[in-house]
PDB file of C-alpha atoms in Angstrom:
ATOM      1  CA  UNK F   1       1.267   5.103   0.202  1.00 87.00           C
ATOM      2  CA  UNK F   2       3.126   3.499  -2.685  1.00 90.00           C
ATOM      3  CA  UNK F   3       5.960   2.331  -0.452  1.00 91.00           C
ATOM      4  CA  UNK F   4       3.616   1.137   2.317  1.00 89.00           C
ATOM      5  CA  UNK F   5       1.526  -0.886  -0.126  1.00 89.00           C
ATOM      6  CA  UNK F   6       4.658  -2.316  -1.743  1.00 90.00           C
ATOM      7  CA  UNK F   7       6.113  -3.301   1.627  1.00 89.00           C
ATOM      8  CA  UNK F   8       2.936  -5.121   2.641  1.00 89.00           C
ATOM      9  CA  UNK F   9       2.773  -6.828  -0.745  1.00 89.00           C
ATOM     10  CA  UNK F  10       6.381  -8.008  -0.484  1.00 89.00           C
ATOM     11  CA  UNK F  11       5.707  -9.424   2.982  1.00 87.00           C
ATOM     12  CA  UNK F  12       2.749 -11.381   1.626  1.00 88.00           C
ATOM     13  CA  UNK F  13       4.731 -12.556  -1.397  1.00 87.00           C
ATOM     14  CA  UNK F  14       7.521 -13.842   0.857  1.00 83.00           C
ATOM     15  CA  UNK F  15       4.924 -15.896   2.755  1.00 83.00           C
ATOM     16  CA  UNK F  16       3.638 -17.270  -0.542  1.00 83.00           C
ATOM     17  CA  UNK F  17       7.130 -18.517  -1.400  1.00 80.00           C
ATOM     18  CA  UNK F  18       7.506 -20.230   1.958  1.00 77.00           C
ATOM     19  CA  UNK F  19       4.156 -22.036   2.152  1.00 75.00           C
ATOM     20  CA  UNK F  20       3.746 -22.807  -1.565  1.00 73.00           C
ATOM     21  CA  UNK F  21       0.892 -24.835  -3.011  1.00 76.00           C
ATOM     22  CA  UNK F  22      -2.725 -23.744  -2.822  1.00 78.00           C
ATOM     23  CA  UNK F  23      -2.191 -21.717   0.338  1.00 78.00           C
ATOM     24  CA  UNK F  24       0.615 -19.828  -1.365  1.00 81.00           C
ATOM     25  CA  UNK F  25      -1.798 -18.730  -4.091  1.00 86.00           C
ATOM     26  CA  UNK F  26      -4.008 -17.030  -1.498  1.00 87.00           C
ATOM     27  CA  UNK F  27      -0.978 -15.135  -0.194  1.00 87.00           C
ATOM     28  CA  UNK F  28      -0.174 -14.054  -3.773  1.00 89.00           C
ATOM     29  CA  UNK F  29      -3.721 -12.726  -4.178  1.00 90.00           C
ATOM     30  CA  UNK F  30      -3.231 -10.699  -1.003  1.00 90.00           C
ATOM     31  CA  UNK F  31       0.086  -9.413  -2.374  1.00 90.00           C
ATOM     32  CA  UNK F  32      -1.660  -8.336  -5.589  1.00 91.00           C
ATOM     33  CA  UNK F  33      -4.303  -6.431  -3.607  1.00 91.00           C
ATOM     34  CA  UNK F  34      -1.638  -4.716  -1.492  1.00 90.00           C
ATOM     35  CA  UNK F  35       0.664  -3.787  -4.387  1.00 91.00           C
ATOM     36  CA  UNK F  36      -1.976  -3.120  -7.049  1.00 90.00           C
ATOM     37  CA  UNK F  37      -4.615  -1.587  -4.791  1.00 89.00           C
ATOM     38  CA  UNK F  38      -2.625   0.356  -2.208  1.00 88.00           C
ATOM     39  CA  UNK F  39       0.853   0.635  -3.687  1.00 89.00           C
ATOM     40  CA  UNK F  40      -0.223   1.625  -7.206  1.00 91.00           C
ATOM     41  CA  UNK F  41      -3.861   2.723  -7.531  1.00 90.00           C
ATOM     42  CA  UNK F  42      -4.237   4.539  -4.208  1.00 88.00           C
ATOM     43  CA  UNK F  43      -1.023   6.477  -4.815  1.00 89.00           C
ATOM     44  CA  UNK F  44      -2.278   7.251  -8.322  1.00 89.00           C
ATOM     45  CA  UNK F  45      -5.621   8.620  -7.137  1.00 87.00           C
ATOM     46  CA  UNK F  46      -4.150  10.633  -4.269  1.00 88.00           C
ATOM     47  CA  UNK F  47      -1.769  12.225  -6.774  1.00 89.00           C
ATOM     48  CA  UNK F  48      -4.678  12.866  -9.163  1.00 87.00           C
ATOM     49  CA  UNK F  49      -6.425  14.790  -6.384  1.00 84.00           C
ATOM     50  CA  UNK F  50      -3.450  17.159  -6.461  1.00 85.00           C
ATOM     51  CA  UNK F  51      -4.003  17.901 -10.164  1.00 86.00           C
ATOM     52  CA  UNK F  52      -5.918  21.027 -11.143  1.00 83.00           C
ATOM     53  CA  UNK F  53      -6.562  23.256 -14.129  1.00 82.00           C
ATOM     54  CA  UNK F  54      -6.695  26.972 -13.339  1.00 80.00           C
ATOM     55  CA  UNK F  55     -10.228  28.282 -13.572  1.00 76.00           C
ATOM     56  CA  UNK F  56     -11.734  24.860 -14.296  1.00 79.00           C
ATOM     57  CA  UNK F  57     -13.721  22.323 -12.304  1.00 81.00           C
ATOM     58  CA  UNK F  58     -12.724  18.647 -12.493  1.00 85.00           C
ATOM     59  CA  UNK F  59     -15.126  15.771 -11.892  1.00 87.00           C
ATOM     60  CA  UNK F  60     -14.424  12.022 -12.064  1.00 88.00           C
ATOM     61  CA  UNK F  61     -16.389   9.355 -13.888  1.00 89.00           C
ATOM     62  CA  UNK F  62     -17.108   6.789 -11.139  1.00 87.00           C
ATOM     63  CA  UNK F  63     -17.312   3.599 -13.284  1.00 89.00           C
ATOM     64  CA  UNK F  64     -14.064   4.408 -15.114  1.00 90.00           C
ATOM     65  CA  UNK F  65     -12.311   5.249 -11.846  1.00 88.00           C
ATOM     66  CA  UNK F  66     -13.459   1.961 -10.283  1.00 88.00           C
ATOM     67  CA  UNK F  67     -12.426   0.061 -13.427  1.00 92.00           C
ATOM     68  CA  UNK F  68      -8.924   1.537 -13.202  1.00 91.00           C
ATOM     69  CA  UNK F  69      -8.555   0.155  -9.656  1.00 89.00           C
ATOM     70  CA  UNK F  70      -9.705  -3.309 -10.740  1.00 91.00           C
ATOM     71  CA  UNK F  71      -7.289  -3.298 -13.682  1.00 93.00           C
ATOM     72  CA  UNK F  72      -4.347  -2.471 -11.394  1.00 91.00           C
ATOM     73  CA  UNK F  73      -5.094  -5.364  -9.014  1.00 92.00           C
ATOM     74  CA  UNK F  74      -5.881  -7.913 -11.749  1.00 93.00           C
ATOM     75  CA  UNK F  75      -2.749  -7.231 -13.794  1.00 93.00           C
ATOM     76  CA  UNK F  76      -0.486  -7.285 -10.745  1.00 93.00           C
ATOM     77  CA  UNK F  77      -2.036 -10.647  -9.818  1.00 92.00           C
ATOM     78  CA  UNK F  78      -1.444 -11.997 -13.328  1.00 93.00           C
ATOM     79  CA  UNK F  79       2.174 -10.845 -13.253  1.00 91.00           C
ATOM     80  CA  UNK F  80       2.787 -12.376  -9.839  1.00 90.00           C
ATOM     81  CA  UNK F  81       1.329 -15.738 -10.864  1.00 90.00           C
ATOM     82  CA  UNK F  82       3.242 -15.810 -14.174  1.00 90.00           C
ATOM     83  CA  UNK F  83       6.567 -14.911 -12.574  1.00 87.00           C
ATOM     84  CA  UNK F  84       5.965 -17.275  -9.656  1.00 86.00           C
ATOM     85  CA  UNK F  85       5.135 -20.157 -12.013  1.00 83.00           C
ATOM     86  CA  UNK F  86       8.348 -19.571 -13.952  1.00 81.00           C
ATOM     87  CA  UNK F  87      10.582 -19.655 -10.887  1.00 76.00           C
ATOM     88  CA  UNK F  88      14.114 -18.540 -11.834  1.00 75.00           C
ATOM     89  CA  UNK F  89      13.422 -18.500 -15.589  1.00 84.00           C
ATOM     90  CA  UNK F  90      14.053 -15.029 -17.011  1.00 85.00           C
ATOM     91  CA  UNK F  91      11.407 -15.307 -19.731  1.00 88.00           C
ATOM     92  CA  UNK F  92       8.597 -15.695 -17.219  1.00 90.00           C
ATOM     93  CA  UNK F  93       9.873 -12.727 -15.195  1.00 90.00           C
ATOM     94  CA  UNK F  94      10.061 -10.506 -18.289  1.00 92.00           C
ATOM     95  CA  UNK F  95       6.663 -11.713 -19.507  1.00 92.00           C
ATOM     96  CA  UNK F  96       5.098 -11.013 -16.128  1.00 91.00           C
ATOM     97  CA  UNK F  97       6.773  -7.602 -16.042  1.00 92.00           C
ATOM     98  CA  UNK F  98       5.476  -6.660 -19.486  1.00 93.00           C
ATOM     99  CA  UNK F  99       1.946  -7.780 -18.620  1.00 92.00           C
ATOM    100  CA  UNK F 100       1.936  -6.014 -15.268  1.00 92.00           C
ATOM    101  CA  UNK F 101       3.572  -2.846 -16.610  1.00 92.00           C
ATOM    102  CA  UNK F 102       1.084  -2.658 -19.474  1.00 93.00           C
ATOM    103  CA  UNK F 103      -1.773  -3.065 -17.005  1.00 92.00           C
ATOM    104  CA  UNK F 104      -0.396  -0.343 -14.739  1.00 92.00           C
ATOM    105  CA  UNK F 105      -0.057   2.020 -17.711  1.00 93.00           C
ATOM    106  CA  UNK F 106      -3.622   1.174 -18.810  1.00 93.00           C
ATOM    107  CA  UNK F 107      -4.846   1.860 -15.254  1.00 93.00           C
ATOM    108  CA  UNK F 108      -3.079   5.206 -15.227  1.00 93.00           C
ATOM    109  CA  UNK F 109      -4.405   6.495 -18.537  1.00 93.00           C
ATOM    110  CA  UNK F 110      -7.881   5.119 -17.890  1.00 93.00           C
ATOM    111  CA  UNK F 111      -7.842   7.041 -14.609  1.00 90.00           C
ATOM    112  CA  UNK F 112      -6.840  10.163 -16.515  1.00 90.00           C
ATOM    113  CA  UNK F 113      -9.611   9.544 -19.067  1.00 89.00           C
ATOM    114  CA  UNK F 114     -12.075   9.473 -16.155  1.00 89.00           C
ATOM    115  CA  UNK F 115     -11.496  13.205 -15.601  1.00 88.00           C
ATOM    116  CA  UNK F 116     -14.370  15.377 -16.839  1.00 87.00           C
ATOM    117  CA  UNK F 117     -13.372  18.996 -17.351  1.00 84.00           C
ATOM    118  CA  UNK F 118     -14.176  21.877 -19.718  1.00 82.00           C
ATOM    119  CA  UNK F 119     -11.094  21.395 -21.842  1.00 81.00           C
ATOM    120  CA  UNK F 120      -9.298  19.141 -24.293  1.00 84.00           C
ATOM    121  CA  UNK F 121      -6.452  16.938 -23.050  1.00 86.00           C
ATOM    122  CA  UNK F 122      -3.437  16.698 -25.366  1.00 90.00           C
ATOM    123  CA  UNK F 123      -0.657  14.133 -24.854  1.00 92.00           C
ATOM    124  CA  UNK F 124       3.013  14.141 -25.781  1.00 94.00           C
ATOM    125  CA  UNK F 125       3.598  10.719 -27.436  1.00 93.00           C
ATOM    126  CA  UNK F 126       7.275  10.651 -26.449  1.00 95.00           C
ATOM    127  CA  UNK F 127       6.518  11.143 -22.749  1.00 94.00           C
ATOM    128  CA  UNK F 128       3.620   8.678 -22.928  1.00 94.00           C
ATOM    129  CA  UNK F 129       5.962   6.046 -24.372  1.00 95.00           C
ATOM    130  CA  UNK F 130       8.536   6.847 -21.697  1.00 95.00           C
ATOM    131  CA  UNK F 131       5.935   6.420 -18.942  1.00 94.00           C
ATOM    132  CA  UNK F 132       4.946   3.007 -20.335  1.00 94.00           C
ATOM    133  CA  UNK F 133       8.606   1.919 -20.417  1.00 94.00           C
ATOM    134  CA  UNK F 134       9.011   3.073 -16.809  1.00 93.00           C
ATOM    135  CA  UNK F 135       5.876   1.127 -15.851  1.00 92.00           C
ATOM    136  CA  UNK F 136       7.212  -2.083 -17.459  1.00 93.00           C
ATOM    137  CA  UNK F 137      10.650  -1.640 -15.872  1.00 92.00           C
ATOM    138  CA  UNK F 138       9.144  -0.880 -12.451  1.00 90.00           C
ATOM    139  CA  UNK F 139       6.796  -3.873 -12.695  1.00 91.00           C
ATOM    140  CA  UNK F 140       9.656  -6.213 -13.655  1.00 91.00           C
ATOM    141  CA  UNK F 141      11.768  -5.009 -10.728  1.00 90.00           C
ATOM    142  CA  UNK F 142       8.775  -5.339  -8.400  1.00 89.00           C
ATOM    143  CA  UNK F 143       8.189  -8.952  -9.492  1.00 89.00           C
ATOM    144  CA  UNK F 144      11.883  -9.750  -9.039  1.00 90.00           C
ATOM    145  CA  UNK F 145      11.731  -8.340  -5.506  1.00 89.00           C
ATOM    146  CA  UNK F 146       8.498 -10.231  -4.773  1.00 85.00           C
ATOM    147  CA  UNK F 147      10.054 -13.563  -5.761  1.00 82.00           C
ATOM    148  CA  UNK F 148      13.417 -13.164  -4.069  1.00 83.00           C
ATOM    149  CA  UNK F 149      13.545 -10.529  -1.311  1.00 84.00           C
ATOM    150  CA  UNK F 150      13.025 -11.535   2.321  1.00 77.00           C
ATOM    151  CA  UNK F 151      13.872 -10.019   5.690  1.00 77.00           C
ATOM    152  CA  UNK F 152      12.600  -6.738   7.124  1.00 78.00           C
ATOM    153  CA  UNK F 153      15.489  -4.506   6.005  1.00 83.00           C
ATOM    154  CA  UNK F 154      15.613  -5.844   2.467  1.00 85.00           C
ATOM    155  CA  UNK F 155      11.847  -5.660   2.067  1.00 87.00           C
ATOM    156  CA  UNK F 156      11.857  -2.083   3.411  1.00 87.00           C
ATOM    157  CA  UNK F 157      14.570  -1.016   0.967  1.00 89.00           C
ATOM    158  CA  UNK F 158      12.844  -2.753  -1.938  1.00 89.00           C
ATOM    159  CA  UNK F 159       9.537  -1.077  -1.032  1.00 90.00           C
ATOM    160  CA  UNK F 160      11.172   2.359  -1.155  1.00 90.00           C
ATOM    161  CA  UNK F 161      12.623   1.597  -4.590  1.00 90.00           C
ATOM    162  CA  UNK F 162       9.220   0.406  -5.819  1.00 90.00           C
ATOM    163  CA  UNK F 163       7.516   3.496  -4.394  1.00 90.00           C
ATOM    164  CA  UNK F 164       9.899   5.825  -6.230  1.00 90.00           C
ATOM    165  CA  UNK F 165       9.534   3.854  -9.490  1.00 90.00           C
ATOM    166  CA  UNK F 166       5.728   3.783  -9.422  1.00 90.00           C
ATOM    167  CA  UNK F 167       5.516   7.481  -8.539  1.00 92.00           C
ATOM    168  CA  UNK F 168       8.015   8.273 -11.296  1.00 91.00           C
ATOM    169  CA  UNK F 169       5.797   6.532 -13.837  1.00 91.00           C
ATOM    170  CA  UNK F 170       2.731   8.427 -12.613  1.00 92.00           C
ATOM    171  CA  UNK F 171       4.250  11.898 -12.789  1.00 93.00           C
ATOM    172  CA  UNK F 172       5.908  11.195 -16.145  1.00 94.00           C
ATOM    173  CA  UNK F 173       2.466  10.287 -17.480  1.00 91.00           C
ATOM    174  CA  UNK F 174       0.907  13.390 -15.954  1.00 92.00           C
ATOM    175  CA  UNK F 175       3.689  15.573 -17.375  1.00 92.00           C
ATOM    176  CA  UNK F 176       2.827  14.255 -20.839  1.00 91.00           C
ATOM    177  CA  UNK F 177      -0.637  15.860 -20.638  1.00 91.00           C
ATOM    178  CA  UNK F 178      -1.574  19.456 -21.270  1.00 89.00           C
ATOM    179  CA  UNK F 179      -5.107  20.868 -21.184  1.00 87.00           C
ATOM    180  CA  UNK F 180      -6.587  23.391 -23.572  1.00 83.00           C
ATOM    181  CA  UNK F 181      -9.597  24.923 -21.755  1.00 79.00           C
ATOM    182  CA  UNK F 182     -12.822  25.554 -23.648  1.00 74.00           C
ATOM    183  CA  UNK F 183     -14.141  29.082 -23.831  1.00 66.00           C
ATOM    184  CA  UNK F 184     -17.483  28.108 -22.311  1.00 68.00           C
ATOM    185  CA  UNK F 185     -17.892  26.108 -19.106  1.00 64.00           C
ATOM    186  CA  UNK F 186     -20.874  23.783 -19.063  1.00 63.00           C
ATOM    187  CA  UNK F 187     -22.095  21.648 -16.145  1.00 69.00           C
ATOM    188  CA  UNK F 188     -19.636  18.861 -15.255  1.00 71.00           C
ATOM    189  CA  UNK F 189     -20.954  15.372 -14.564  1.00 76.00           C
ATOM    190  CA  UNK F 190     -19.296  12.942 -12.186  1.00 77.00           C
ATOM    191  CA  UNK F 191     -18.027  12.896  -8.624  1.00 79.00           C
ATOM    192  CA  UNK F 192     -15.801  15.416  -6.912  1.00 79.00           C
ATOM    193  CA  UNK F 193     -12.346  14.182  -5.843  1.00 74.00           C
ATOM    194  CA  UNK F 194     -13.282  14.727  -2.188  1.00 76.00           C
ATOM    195  CA  UNK F 195     -16.261  12.359  -2.648  1.00 78.00           C
ATOM    196  CA  UNK F 196     -13.778   9.507  -3.092  1.00 75.00           C
ATOM    197  CA  UNK F 197     -11.757  10.438  -0.032  1.00 72.00           C
ATOM    198  CA  UNK F 198     -13.877   8.889   2.752  1.00 74.00           C
ATOM    199  CA  UNK F 199     -14.550   5.574   0.917  1.00 79.00           C
ATOM    200  CA  UNK F 200     -10.875   5.473  -0.039  1.00 77.00           C
ATOM    201  CA  UNK F 201      -9.666   5.967   3.534  1.00 73.00           C
ATOM    202  CA  UNK F 202     -12.146   3.442   4.974  1.00 80.00           C
ATOM    203  CA  UNK F 203     -11.568   0.851   2.263  1.00 80.00           C
ATOM    204  CA  UNK F 204      -7.777   1.041   2.324  1.00 79.00           C
ATOM    205  CA  UNK F 205      -7.724   1.014   6.126  1.00 76.00           C
ATOM    206  CA  UNK F 206      -9.900  -2.113   6.321  1.00 83.00           C
ATOM    207  CA  UNK F 207      -7.892  -3.931   3.637  1.00 82.00           C
ATOM    208  CA  UNK F 208      -4.525  -2.939   5.080  1.00 79.00           C
ATOM    209  CA  UNK F 209      -5.473  -3.914   8.639  1.00 82.00           C
ATOM    210  CA  UNK F 210      -6.891  -7.205   7.406  1.00 84.00           C
ATOM    211  CA  UNK F 211      -3.753  -8.100   5.462  1.00 81.00           C
ATOM    212  CA  UNK F 212      -1.510  -7.032   8.344  1.00 79.00           C
ATOM    213  CA  UNK F 213      -3.500  -9.215  10.752  1.00 81.00           C
ATOM    214  CA  UNK F 214      -3.118 -12.121   8.340  1.00 77.00           C
ATOM    215  CA  UNK F 215       0.660 -11.657   8.422  1.00 74.00           C
ATOM    216  CA  UNK F 216       0.866 -11.123  12.186  1.00 74.00           C
ATOM    217  CA  UNK F 217      -1.395 -14.048  13.124  1.00 72.00           C
ATOM    218  CA  UNK F 218       0.208 -16.507  10.712  1.00 69.00           C
ATOM    219  CA  UNK F 219       3.357 -18.465  11.635  1.00 63.00           C
ATOM    220  CA  UNK F 220       6.579 -16.477  11.419  1.00 60.00           C
ATOM    221  CA  UNK F 221       9.098 -16.992   8.642  1.00 61.00           C
ATOM    222  CA  UNK F 222      11.393 -18.866  11.038  1.00 62.00           C
ATOM    223  CA  UNK F 223       8.548 -21.161  12.105  1.00 59.00           C
ATOM    224  CA  UNK F 224       7.582 -21.845   8.513  1.00 59.00           C
ATOM    225  CA  UNK F 225      11.158 -22.719   7.593  1.00 62.00           C
ATOM    226  CA  UNK F 226      11.461 -25.022  10.603  1.00 64.00           C
ATOM    227  CA  UNK F 227       8.219 -26.754   9.672  1.00 61.00           C
ATOM    228  CA  UNK F 228       9.369 -27.200   6.070  1.00 60.00           C
ATOM    229  CA  UNK F 229      12.671 -28.691   7.269  1.00 65.00           C
ATOM    230  CA  UNK F 230      10.815 -31.058   9.609  1.00 59.00           C
ATOM    231  CA  UNK F 231       8.552 -32.248   6.790  1.00 64.00           C
ATOM    232  CA  UNK F 232      11.549 -32.774   4.515  1.00 66.00           C
ATOM    233  CA  UNK F 233      13.197 -34.967   7.138  1.00 67.00           C
ATOM    234  CA  UNK F 234      10.009 -36.923   7.688  1.00 64.00           C
ATOM    235  CA  UNK F 235       9.698 -37.604   3.954  1.00 66.00           C
ATOM    236  CA  UNK F 236      13.312 -38.731   3.920  1.00 62.00           C
ATOM    237  CA  UNK F 237      12.677 -41.199   6.725  1.00 61.00           C
ATOM    238  CA  UNK F 238       9.537 -42.534   5.049  1.00 58.00           C
ATOM    239  CA  UNK F 239      11.437 -43.115   1.820  1.00 59.00           C
ATOM    240  CA  UNK F 240      14.298 -44.830   3.616  1.00 56.00           C
ATOM    241  CA  UNK F 241      16.806 -42.091   2.910  1.00 52.00           C
ATOM    242  CA  UNK F 242      19.330 -41.935   5.762  1.00 55.00           C
ATOM    243  CA  UNK F 243      19.662 -38.616   7.556  1.00 50.00           C
ATOM    244  CA  UNK F 244      23.197 -37.208   7.319  1.00 47.00           C
ATOM    245  CA  UNK F 245      25.142 -34.674   9.326  1.00 41.00           C
ATOM    246  CA  UNK F 246      26.960 -31.597   8.005  1.00 37.00           C
ATOM    247  CA  UNK F 247      29.826 -33.773   6.711  1.00 39.00           C
ATOM    248  CA  UNK F 248      27.602 -36.201   4.835  1.00 49.00           C
ATOM    249  CA  UNK F 249      27.976 -39.024   7.379  1.00 51.00           C
ATOM    250  CA  UNK F 250      24.753 -41.007   7.964  1.00 56.00           C
ATOM    251  CA  UNK F 251      23.314 -40.479  11.436  1.00 51.00           C
ATOM    252  CA  UNK F 252      22.625 -43.549  13.563  1.00 52.00           C
TER     253      UNK F 252
END
């Protein structure tokens, strides 16, 4: 799921670079939803469903779980817009990576805080710090890919790298936690993990299909490049700039 969401997000980000302007911002929003929603949060929650404590029942606080999803999408969007605004400037890329990575780490630990169980969670500060560093590094690499990578093979390879990095951050964070069960088990409030499964499948399917249709029905990368070249030539003619051939000789 992490790699699929990352691949879709990179496709949308490549369209944003080509079209630019106001339309490009809409493509960046779609990229943030794909990367933050599917590539990061969905992977996170599916992995959380695989977590258990022997002899204990785990329930999830619904508002906190929903808030963690919103945080993931919003911070990925902020990082994409910051890095995109900075272009090739390294400071903007690093700033966007730090913001996005911090948001991803906040999403992860907020999602863990949403777990209600008859026990006390204890965290290893060294592993927590390591997971945050991995999140920042993964976010910075993801933004670099989003602003530069194009072509199916390159996007596919970049998506695999992003999927491994995001999953690595998640499981490092989970490894930092140990649970000390309470002697008495009281009633647990919240939703069961399986209660999220159907809305998750339906929601992600609708969003993914919608974003894929937007990519498929929009002009191809080749068509967009041809249109941009045509507009550049038209502006040159309007400004009286002579069109030249490959050797710099003005065309007649």
